[in-house]
Short mmCIF file of C-alpha atoms in Angstrom, two decimals:
data_model
loop_
_atom_site.label_atom_id
_atom_site.label_comp_id
_atom_site.label_asym_id
_atom_site.label_seq_id
_atom_site.Cartn_x
_atom_site.Cartn_y
_atom_site.Cartn_z
CA MET A 1 161.03 -149.38 -40.89
CA THR A 2 164.00 -150.14 -38.66
CA ARG A 3 163.07 -153.52 -37.28
CA VAL A 4 163.86 -156.78 -39.06
CA ILE A 5 160.85 -158.56 -40.48
CA ARG A 6 160.57 -162.33 -40.55
CA ALA A 7 159.07 -163.03 -43.96
CA ALA A 8 157.73 -166.42 -45.04
CA ILE A 9 157.38 -166.52 -48.81
CA ALA A 10 155.01 -169.09 -50.29
CA GLY A 11 156.30 -170.09 -53.71
CA GLY A 12 159.79 -170.67 -55.10
CA GLY A 13 159.17 -169.45 -58.63
CA LEU A 14 160.44 -166.31 -60.32
CA VAL A 15 158.56 -163.78 -58.21
CA GLY A 16 158.87 -165.61 -54.89
CA LEU A 17 162.62 -166.00 -55.25
CA THR A 18 162.97 -162.39 -56.36
CA ALA A 19 161.03 -161.27 -53.30
CA ALA A 20 163.21 -163.38 -51.01
CA ALA A 21 166.46 -162.07 -52.52
CA SER A 22 165.27 -158.47 -52.43
CA LEU A 23 163.97 -158.58 -48.86
CA ARG A 24 167.10 -160.36 -47.71
CA ARG A 25 169.23 -157.60 -49.27
CA SER A 26 167.21 -155.09 -47.23
CA GLY A 27 168.16 -156.93 -44.05
CA HIS A 28 165.01 -158.93 -43.44
CA GLN A 29 164.89 -162.62 -42.53
CA VAL A 30 163.41 -164.76 -45.30
CA THR A 31 162.20 -168.33 -45.60
CA VAL A 32 160.97 -169.61 -48.97
CA LEU A 33 158.38 -172.38 -48.81
CA GLU A 34 158.31 -174.33 -52.07
CA GLN A 35 155.98 -177.31 -52.33
CA ALA A 36 157.93 -179.01 -55.15
CA PRO A 37 160.93 -181.23 -54.38
CA GLU A 38 163.18 -178.87 -56.34
CA ILE A 39 163.20 -175.31 -57.62
CA ARG A 40 160.68 -175.56 -60.41
CA VAL A 41 160.68 -173.99 -63.84
CA ALA A 42 157.29 -173.08 -65.30
CA GLY A 43 157.74 -172.28 -68.96
CA ALA A 44 160.62 -172.07 -71.39
CA GLY A 45 161.82 -168.49 -71.47
CA ILE A 46 160.61 -165.19 -70.10
CA GLY A 47 160.77 -161.62 -71.37
CA LEU A 48 162.04 -159.08 -68.86
CA TRP A 49 161.60 -155.34 -69.25
CA PRO A 50 163.96 -152.68 -67.84
CA ASN A 51 161.81 -152.20 -64.73
CA ALA A 52 162.42 -155.86 -63.81
CA LEU A 53 166.13 -155.63 -64.49
CA ARG A 54 166.42 -152.60 -62.20
CA GLU A 55 165.16 -154.74 -59.34
CA PHE A 56 167.77 -157.39 -60.07
CA ASP A 57 170.39 -154.64 -60.02
CA ARG A 58 169.24 -153.76 -56.50
CA PHE A 59 170.37 -157.09 -55.10
CA GLY A 60 173.37 -157.66 -57.30
CA ILE A 61 172.47 -160.08 -60.10
CA GLY A 62 171.50 -157.65 -62.86
CA ALA A 63 174.70 -158.14 -64.83
CA GLU A 64 174.44 -161.93 -64.51
CA VAL A 65 170.86 -161.93 -65.79
CA ARG A 66 171.73 -159.69 -68.73
CA ALA A 67 174.60 -162.01 -69.63
CA MET A 68 172.39 -165.12 -69.66
CA GLY A 69 169.70 -163.53 -71.82
CA ARG A 70 169.39 -161.97 -75.24
CA GLU A 71 167.94 -158.58 -76.08
CA VAL A 72 165.01 -158.90 -78.43
CA ASP A 73 164.21 -156.04 -80.77
CA ALA A 74 160.71 -157.22 -81.53
CA TRP A 75 158.91 -156.72 -84.81
CA PHE A 76 155.33 -157.54 -85.64
CA PHE A 77 154.49 -159.36 -88.86
CA ASP A 78 151.42 -160.33 -90.78
CA PRO A 79 151.17 -163.99 -91.91
CA THR A 80 152.92 -163.20 -95.20
CA GLY A 81 155.96 -161.82 -93.35
CA ARG A 82 155.26 -158.11 -93.87
CA ALA A 83 157.00 -156.25 -91.04
CA LEU A 84 154.92 -153.83 -88.97
CA ARG A 85 155.69 -151.21 -86.36
CA SER A 86 153.81 -148.20 -85.10
CA ALA A 87 155.45 -144.93 -86.14
CA ASP A 88 154.15 -143.29 -82.96
CA TYR A 89 156.78 -144.88 -80.66
CA ASP A 90 160.53 -145.30 -80.70
CA ASP A 91 162.41 -148.60 -80.70
CA LEU A 92 162.50 -148.78 -76.89
CA ALA A 93 158.84 -149.79 -76.93
CA TYR A 94 159.81 -153.03 -78.70
CA ARG A 95 162.88 -154.11 -76.70
CA TYR A 96 163.11 -156.57 -73.85
CA LEU A 97 165.49 -159.23 -72.55
CA LEU A 98 164.57 -162.86 -73.24
CA VAL A 99 166.00 -165.12 -70.52
CA PRO A 100 165.94 -168.92 -70.03
CA ARG A 101 163.79 -169.57 -66.99
CA ALA A 102 165.88 -172.44 -65.63
CA GLU A 103 169.08 -170.39 -65.52
CA LEU A 104 167.26 -167.39 -64.08
CA ASN A 105 165.64 -169.37 -61.27
CA ALA A 106 168.99 -170.97 -60.41
CA ALA A 107 170.63 -167.54 -60.15
CA LEU A 108 167.80 -166.27 -57.97
CA ALA A 109 167.99 -169.31 -55.68
CA ASP A 110 171.70 -168.68 -55.23
CA ALA A 111 170.99 -165.02 -54.43
CA VAL A 112 168.47 -166.04 -51.79
CA GLY A 113 170.74 -168.73 -50.34
CA ARG A 114 169.75 -172.35 -50.78
CA ASP A 115 169.66 -172.84 -47.02
CA ARG A 116 166.78 -170.35 -46.85
CA ILE A 117 164.63 -172.40 -49.24
CA THR A 118 162.54 -175.24 -47.81
CA LEU A 119 161.54 -177.74 -50.49
CA GLY A 120 158.57 -180.08 -50.20
CA ALA A 121 156.84 -177.45 -48.06
CA ARG A 122 153.17 -177.55 -49.05
CA LEU A 123 151.21 -174.71 -47.49
CA ILE A 124 147.73 -175.77 -46.37
CA GLY A 125 146.73 -172.63 -44.47
CA TYR A 126 147.75 -169.99 -41.99
CA THR A 127 146.66 -168.45 -38.72
CA GLU A 128 146.99 -164.69 -38.39
CA THR A 129 147.15 -163.00 -34.98
CA ASP A 130 148.04 -159.55 -33.72
CA ASP A 131 151.56 -160.73 -32.87
CA GLU A 132 152.54 -163.02 -35.77
CA ILE A 133 151.39 -165.27 -38.57
CA VAL A 134 151.72 -169.05 -38.35
CA VAL A 135 151.98 -170.89 -41.66
CA HIS A 136 150.72 -174.48 -41.57
CA LEU A 137 152.39 -177.07 -43.80
CA GLY A 138 151.08 -180.37 -45.07
CA ASN A 139 153.62 -182.39 -43.09
CA GLY A 140 152.35 -180.95 -39.82
CA ASP A 141 155.11 -178.38 -39.37
CA ASP A 142 154.41 -174.73 -38.63
CA VAL A 143 156.48 -171.72 -39.71
CA ARG A 144 156.20 -168.57 -37.62
CA ALA A 145 156.71 -165.20 -39.21
CA ASP A 146 155.75 -161.54 -39.12
CA LEU A 147 154.68 -161.50 -42.77
CA LEU A 148 153.42 -164.09 -45.26
CA VAL A 149 154.04 -163.23 -48.90
CA GLY A 150 151.80 -165.20 -51.26
CA ALA A 151 153.85 -165.75 -54.42
CA ASP A 152 152.29 -169.12 -55.15
CA GLY A 153 150.86 -168.47 -58.58
CA VAL A 154 147.43 -168.38 -60.17
CA HIS A 155 146.26 -171.33 -58.05
CA SER A 156 147.44 -169.63 -54.85
CA ARG A 157 146.51 -171.29 -51.57
CA VAL A 158 147.30 -168.04 -49.80
CA ARG A 159 144.78 -166.16 -51.94
CA ALA A 160 142.20 -168.93 -51.44
CA GLN A 161 142.24 -168.30 -47.68
CA LEU A 162 142.61 -164.53 -47.87
CA LEU A 163 139.84 -164.12 -50.47
CA PRO A 164 137.63 -167.22 -50.79
CA GLY A 165 135.88 -167.56 -54.12
CA THR A 166 138.65 -165.99 -56.20
CA GLU A 167 139.81 -169.16 -57.94
CA ALA A 168 141.72 -168.78 -61.20
CA ARG A 169 139.47 -169.12 -64.22
CA PRO A 170 140.17 -170.30 -67.76
CA HIS A 171 140.67 -167.50 -70.25
CA ALA A 172 138.12 -169.12 -72.52
CA GLY A 173 139.72 -170.80 -75.50
CA ASN A 174 143.14 -169.20 -74.92
CA ILE A 175 145.74 -171.96 -75.40
CA ALA A 176 149.52 -171.61 -75.67
CA TRP A 177 152.18 -173.98 -77.02
CA ARG A 178 155.94 -173.43 -76.67
CA ALA A 179 159.31 -175.15 -76.43
CA ILE A 180 163.04 -174.50 -76.39
CA VAL A 181 164.96 -176.27 -79.17
CA PRO A 182 168.57 -176.27 -80.41
CA ALA A 183 169.27 -173.27 -82.62
CA GLY A 184 169.52 -174.07 -86.32
CA ASP A 185 169.49 -172.07 -89.52
CA GLU A 186 166.42 -170.00 -88.63
CA ARG A 187 166.64 -166.21 -88.64
CA PRO A 188 168.87 -165.32 -85.66
CA GLU A 189 166.84 -162.14 -85.07
CA GLY A 190 163.67 -164.22 -84.73
CA THR A 191 160.10 -163.49 -85.85
CA VAL A 192 158.51 -161.99 -82.76
CA LEU A 193 155.55 -161.55 -83.25
CA THR A 194 153.42 -162.76 -86.18
CA ILE A 195 149.68 -162.03 -86.01
CA GLY A 196 147.94 -164.62 -88.15
CA ARG A 197 144.55 -165.89 -89.11
CA LYS A 198 141.93 -167.26 -86.68
CA ARG A 199 143.17 -165.14 -83.77
CA THR A 200 146.54 -166.92 -83.78
CA ARG A 201 149.87 -165.35 -82.90
CA GLY A 202 153.37 -166.70 -82.45
CA GLY A 203 156.90 -166.89 -83.74
CA TYR A 204 160.33 -167.67 -82.39
CA SER A 205 163.39 -166.00 -80.92
CA ARG A 206 166.95 -167.00 -80.12
CA ILE A 207 167.13 -167.25 -76.35
CA THR A 208 170.86 -168.00 -76.19
CA ALA A 209 173.52 -168.47 -78.84
CA HIS A 210 172.59 -172.15 -79.09
CA GLU A 211 168.87 -172.26 -78.22
CA THR A 212 165.69 -170.94 -79.80
CA MET A 213 162.27 -170.66 -78.21
CA TRP A 214 159.20 -171.05 -80.41
CA PHE A 215 155.69 -170.28 -79.27
CA VAL A 216 152.16 -170.32 -80.66
CA ASN A 217 149.05 -168.93 -78.99
CA GLN A 218 145.44 -168.93 -80.12
CA PHE A 219 142.38 -167.22 -78.71
CA GLU A 220 139.19 -169.22 -79.25
CA ALA A 221 141.28 -172.29 -80.04
CA GLY A 222 138.28 -174.61 -80.30
CA THR A 223 138.44 -178.40 -80.18
CA ARG A 224 141.92 -179.88 -79.86
CA THR A 225 142.70 -183.17 -81.56
CA GLY A 226 145.87 -185.17 -82.18
CA SER A 227 149.15 -184.83 -80.33
CA LYS A 228 150.52 -181.63 -78.80
CA ARG A 229 152.80 -181.33 -81.83
CA ASP A 230 149.84 -181.77 -84.21
CA ARG A 231 147.86 -179.13 -82.35
CA ALA A 232 150.75 -176.65 -82.34
CA LEU A 233 151.41 -177.21 -86.05
CA GLU A 234 147.74 -176.74 -86.90
CA ARG A 235 147.77 -173.30 -85.28
CA ALA A 236 151.21 -172.38 -86.62
CA ARG A 237 149.91 -172.82 -90.16
CA ASN A 238 147.70 -169.80 -89.47
CA LEU A 239 150.95 -167.82 -89.26
CA ALA A 240 152.52 -169.19 -92.43
CA GLU A 241 151.58 -167.86 -95.85
CA SER A 242 153.58 -167.25 -99.03
CA GLY A 243 156.58 -169.15 -97.64
CA TRP A 244 156.74 -167.14 -94.42
CA HIS A 245 157.45 -169.22 -91.32
CA GLU A 246 158.41 -172.43 -93.05
CA GLU A 247 161.27 -172.63 -90.53
CA LEU A 248 158.78 -172.33 -87.64
CA LEU A 249 156.79 -175.24 -89.03
CA ARG A 250 159.97 -177.32 -89.39
CA MET A 251 161.03 -176.40 -85.85
CA ILE A 252 157.74 -177.50 -84.33
CA ALA A 253 157.64 -180.70 -86.39
CA ALA A 254 161.10 -181.65 -85.12
CA THR A 255 160.38 -180.93 -81.44
CA PRO A 256 159.99 -184.07 -79.30
CA GLU A 257 156.46 -184.37 -77.99
CA ALA A 258 157.67 -184.45 -74.39
CA ASP A 259 159.43 -181.09 -74.81
CA ILE A 260 156.30 -179.21 -75.92
CA LEU A 261 154.46 -177.24 -73.26
CA GLU A 262 150.72 -176.86 -73.87
CA ASN A 263 148.71 -174.75 -71.46
CA GLN A 264 145.17 -173.54 -71.04
CA ILE A 265 145.70 -169.93 -70.00
CA MET A 266 144.28 -169.24 -66.55
CA VAL A 267 143.52 -165.77 -65.20
CA VAL A 268 142.90 -164.41 -61.73
CA PRO A 269 139.80 -162.21 -61.38
CA ALA A 270 140.26 -158.62 -60.26
CA LEU A 271 140.58 -158.70 -56.47
CA PRO A 272 139.08 -156.22 -54.00
CA ARG A 273 142.28 -156.29 -51.94
CA TRP A 274 145.74 -157.87 -52.02
CA THR A 275 146.62 -157.74 -48.32
CA SER A 276 145.54 -158.25 -44.75
CA HIS A 277 147.47 -157.09 -41.69
CA ARG A 278 150.17 -159.75 -42.16
CA VAL A 279 149.60 -161.17 -45.67
CA ALA A 280 150.52 -159.74 -49.09
CA LEU A 281 149.84 -161.26 -52.49
CA ILE A 282 152.36 -160.67 -55.27
CA GLY A 283 152.82 -161.81 -58.86
CA ASP A 284 150.33 -164.16 -60.45
CA ALA A 285 148.75 -164.89 -57.07
CA ALA A 286 147.49 -161.30 -57.12
CA HIS A 287 146.97 -160.63 -60.81
CA GLY A 288 147.57 -163.60 -63.10
CA ILE A 289 146.68 -162.53 -66.65
CA SER A 290 147.09 -163.84 -70.19
CA PRO A 291 150.71 -163.88 -71.39
CA HIS A 292 149.85 -162.21 -74.71
CA ILE A 293 151.16 -158.85 -73.42
CA ALA A 294 154.45 -160.50 -72.34
CA ALA A 295 154.60 -158.57 -69.08
CA GLY A 296 153.41 -160.88 -66.29
CA GLY A 297 156.86 -161.65 -64.90
CA THR A 298 157.95 -158.03 -65.04
CA LEU A 299 154.79 -156.89 -63.28
CA GLY A 300 155.37 -159.44 -60.52
CA ILE A 301 158.93 -158.18 -60.07
CA GLU A 302 157.51 -154.64 -59.93
CA ASP A 303 155.33 -155.86 -57.05
CA VAL A 304 158.48 -156.95 -55.22
CA GLY A 305 160.13 -153.54 -55.51
CA VAL A 306 157.05 -151.66 -54.33
CA LEU A 307 156.52 -154.05 -51.41
CA ARG A 308 160.17 -153.86 -50.37
CA ASP A 309 160.21 -150.06 -50.47
CA ALA A 310 157.01 -149.92 -48.42
CA LEU A 311 158.42 -152.30 -45.81
CA ASP A 312 161.62 -150.27 -45.60
CA THR A 313 159.95 -146.88 -45.22
CA ALA A 314 156.53 -147.24 -43.57
CA PRO A 315 156.35 -146.90 -39.78
CA THR A 316 154.48 -150.20 -39.25
CA LEU A 317 153.89 -153.45 -41.10
CA ARG A 318 150.20 -152.64 -41.42
CA ALA A 319 150.98 -149.25 -42.94
CA ALA A 320 153.48 -150.80 -45.33
CA LEU A 321 151.00 -153.36 -46.65
CA GLY A 322 148.34 -150.68 -47.01
CA ALA A 323 150.71 -148.49 -49.01
CA TYR A 324 151.71 -151.41 -51.23
CA GLU A 325 148.09 -152.26 -52.00
CA GLN A 326 147.12 -148.66 -52.72
CA LEU A 327 149.92 -148.37 -55.27
CA ARG A 328 149.50 -151.69 -57.03
CA ILE A 329 145.75 -152.21 -57.47
CA PRO A 330 145.11 -149.04 -59.53
CA ARG A 331 148.13 -149.74 -61.73
CA PHE A 332 146.94 -153.22 -62.43
CA GLU A 333 143.43 -152.10 -63.25
CA ARG A 334 145.01 -150.17 -66.12
CA VAL A 335 147.12 -153.19 -67.12
CA ARG A 336 143.94 -155.25 -67.51
CA GLU A 337 142.49 -152.57 -69.77
CA TRP A 338 145.65 -152.61 -71.90
CA ALA A 339 145.56 -156.42 -72.11
CA ASP A 340 141.98 -156.32 -73.38
CA GLU A 341 142.87 -153.68 -75.95
CA VAL A 342 145.79 -155.74 -77.30
CA GLU A 343 143.76 -158.95 -77.36
CA ASN A 344 140.90 -157.37 -79.28
CA ALA A 345 143.00 -155.49 -81.83
CA ASP A 346 141.70 -155.75 -85.40
CA GLY A 347 144.52 -157.33 -87.37
CA PRO A 348 148.32 -157.20 -87.32
CA ALA A 349 148.79 -153.44 -87.81
CA GLU A 350 146.44 -152.51 -84.99
CA SER A 351 148.02 -155.19 -82.77
CA ALA A 352 151.46 -153.64 -83.34
CA GLN A 353 150.15 -150.15 -82.52
CA ARG A 354 148.33 -151.20 -79.35
CA TYR A 355 151.22 -153.29 -78.07
CA ALA A 356 153.64 -150.39 -78.59
CA ALA A 357 151.26 -148.05 -76.78
CA PHE A 358 151.11 -150.46 -73.83
CA SER A 359 154.87 -150.96 -73.79
CA HIS A 360 155.46 -147.19 -73.88
CA TRP A 361 153.07 -146.77 -70.95
CA MET A 362 154.85 -149.51 -68.99
CA HIS A 363 158.27 -147.93 -69.57
CA THR A 364 157.20 -144.39 -68.71
CA THR A 365 155.04 -145.14 -65.67
CA ALA A 366 157.00 -147.96 -64.00
CA PRO A 367 157.91 -147.33 -60.35
CA ARG A 368 161.56 -146.56 -59.77
CA PRO A 369 163.50 -147.48 -56.62
#
């Protein structure tokens, strides 16, 4: 496509900022509409796979992102600390880059250009015509564009108008706790990932030379009592037997209550479509899933690359959005199947095998620019 597209991007998180930076690099005009008063950070750290890093390379921040993160060579463990890996796959299936979200979002905002990001811009709806799309904001302002990209997360307002009745739903009983703490004397290589009793999983990893991220997740978590720290410790004990993970328990016990993130995991139901003639959903707005496969951010960044390539090569905007949708929906149907298989694995060894199978599939089938 030779003409310049005016793209309004709803959402200034990881995927929205990536989309803005990527489309800008392709010569399109971008405006990011972020409802928060500042660039927000949802979560502590994020794992990025090579397919995400290739997209960052496309618009010039790949080296910076690699420098701010730490490569994780993940191992699975049972709750006694016995290390597990599937012999069917090589080490590549277990490697990813763990990056602090705050630093990553700041780098992306700089790549977009801060002057192209409108803060305090709460989208309340849009009007789509043959000639343009008009985005309506809560303060009464309108933003006119050729394309609206909905990157506004699992509770997407763009999706709510495009596909009424597709509200995000709780992944029943799936609760996650996590925090970033100063690095101490814990194992520098981390303990990603221990599969424990009562459908609990978790561990920790160095995220920088001086910081460690710990996390605990439980399916069917049941009634929660006490403080966030109490609740996280209760689940972490399911990961700690025979002296294994004593450092994780100490880490959680020492974390200030205010620094602990506790989240009910929300998921977006499978959608019949992701686009209209001038709207495209990307990232969690299109396919928010449970984080237990550690691929949500990477899949959203994959969306960006596929959308950008379609916009740059298709003869019309409508054709580009159609091509994007036809490529992404079938891929994500398979991702959902993989997520279910990993979630329902029977014990640590089967979890390690199924995760490696999923990771291998992701590496070998990822779209390449």
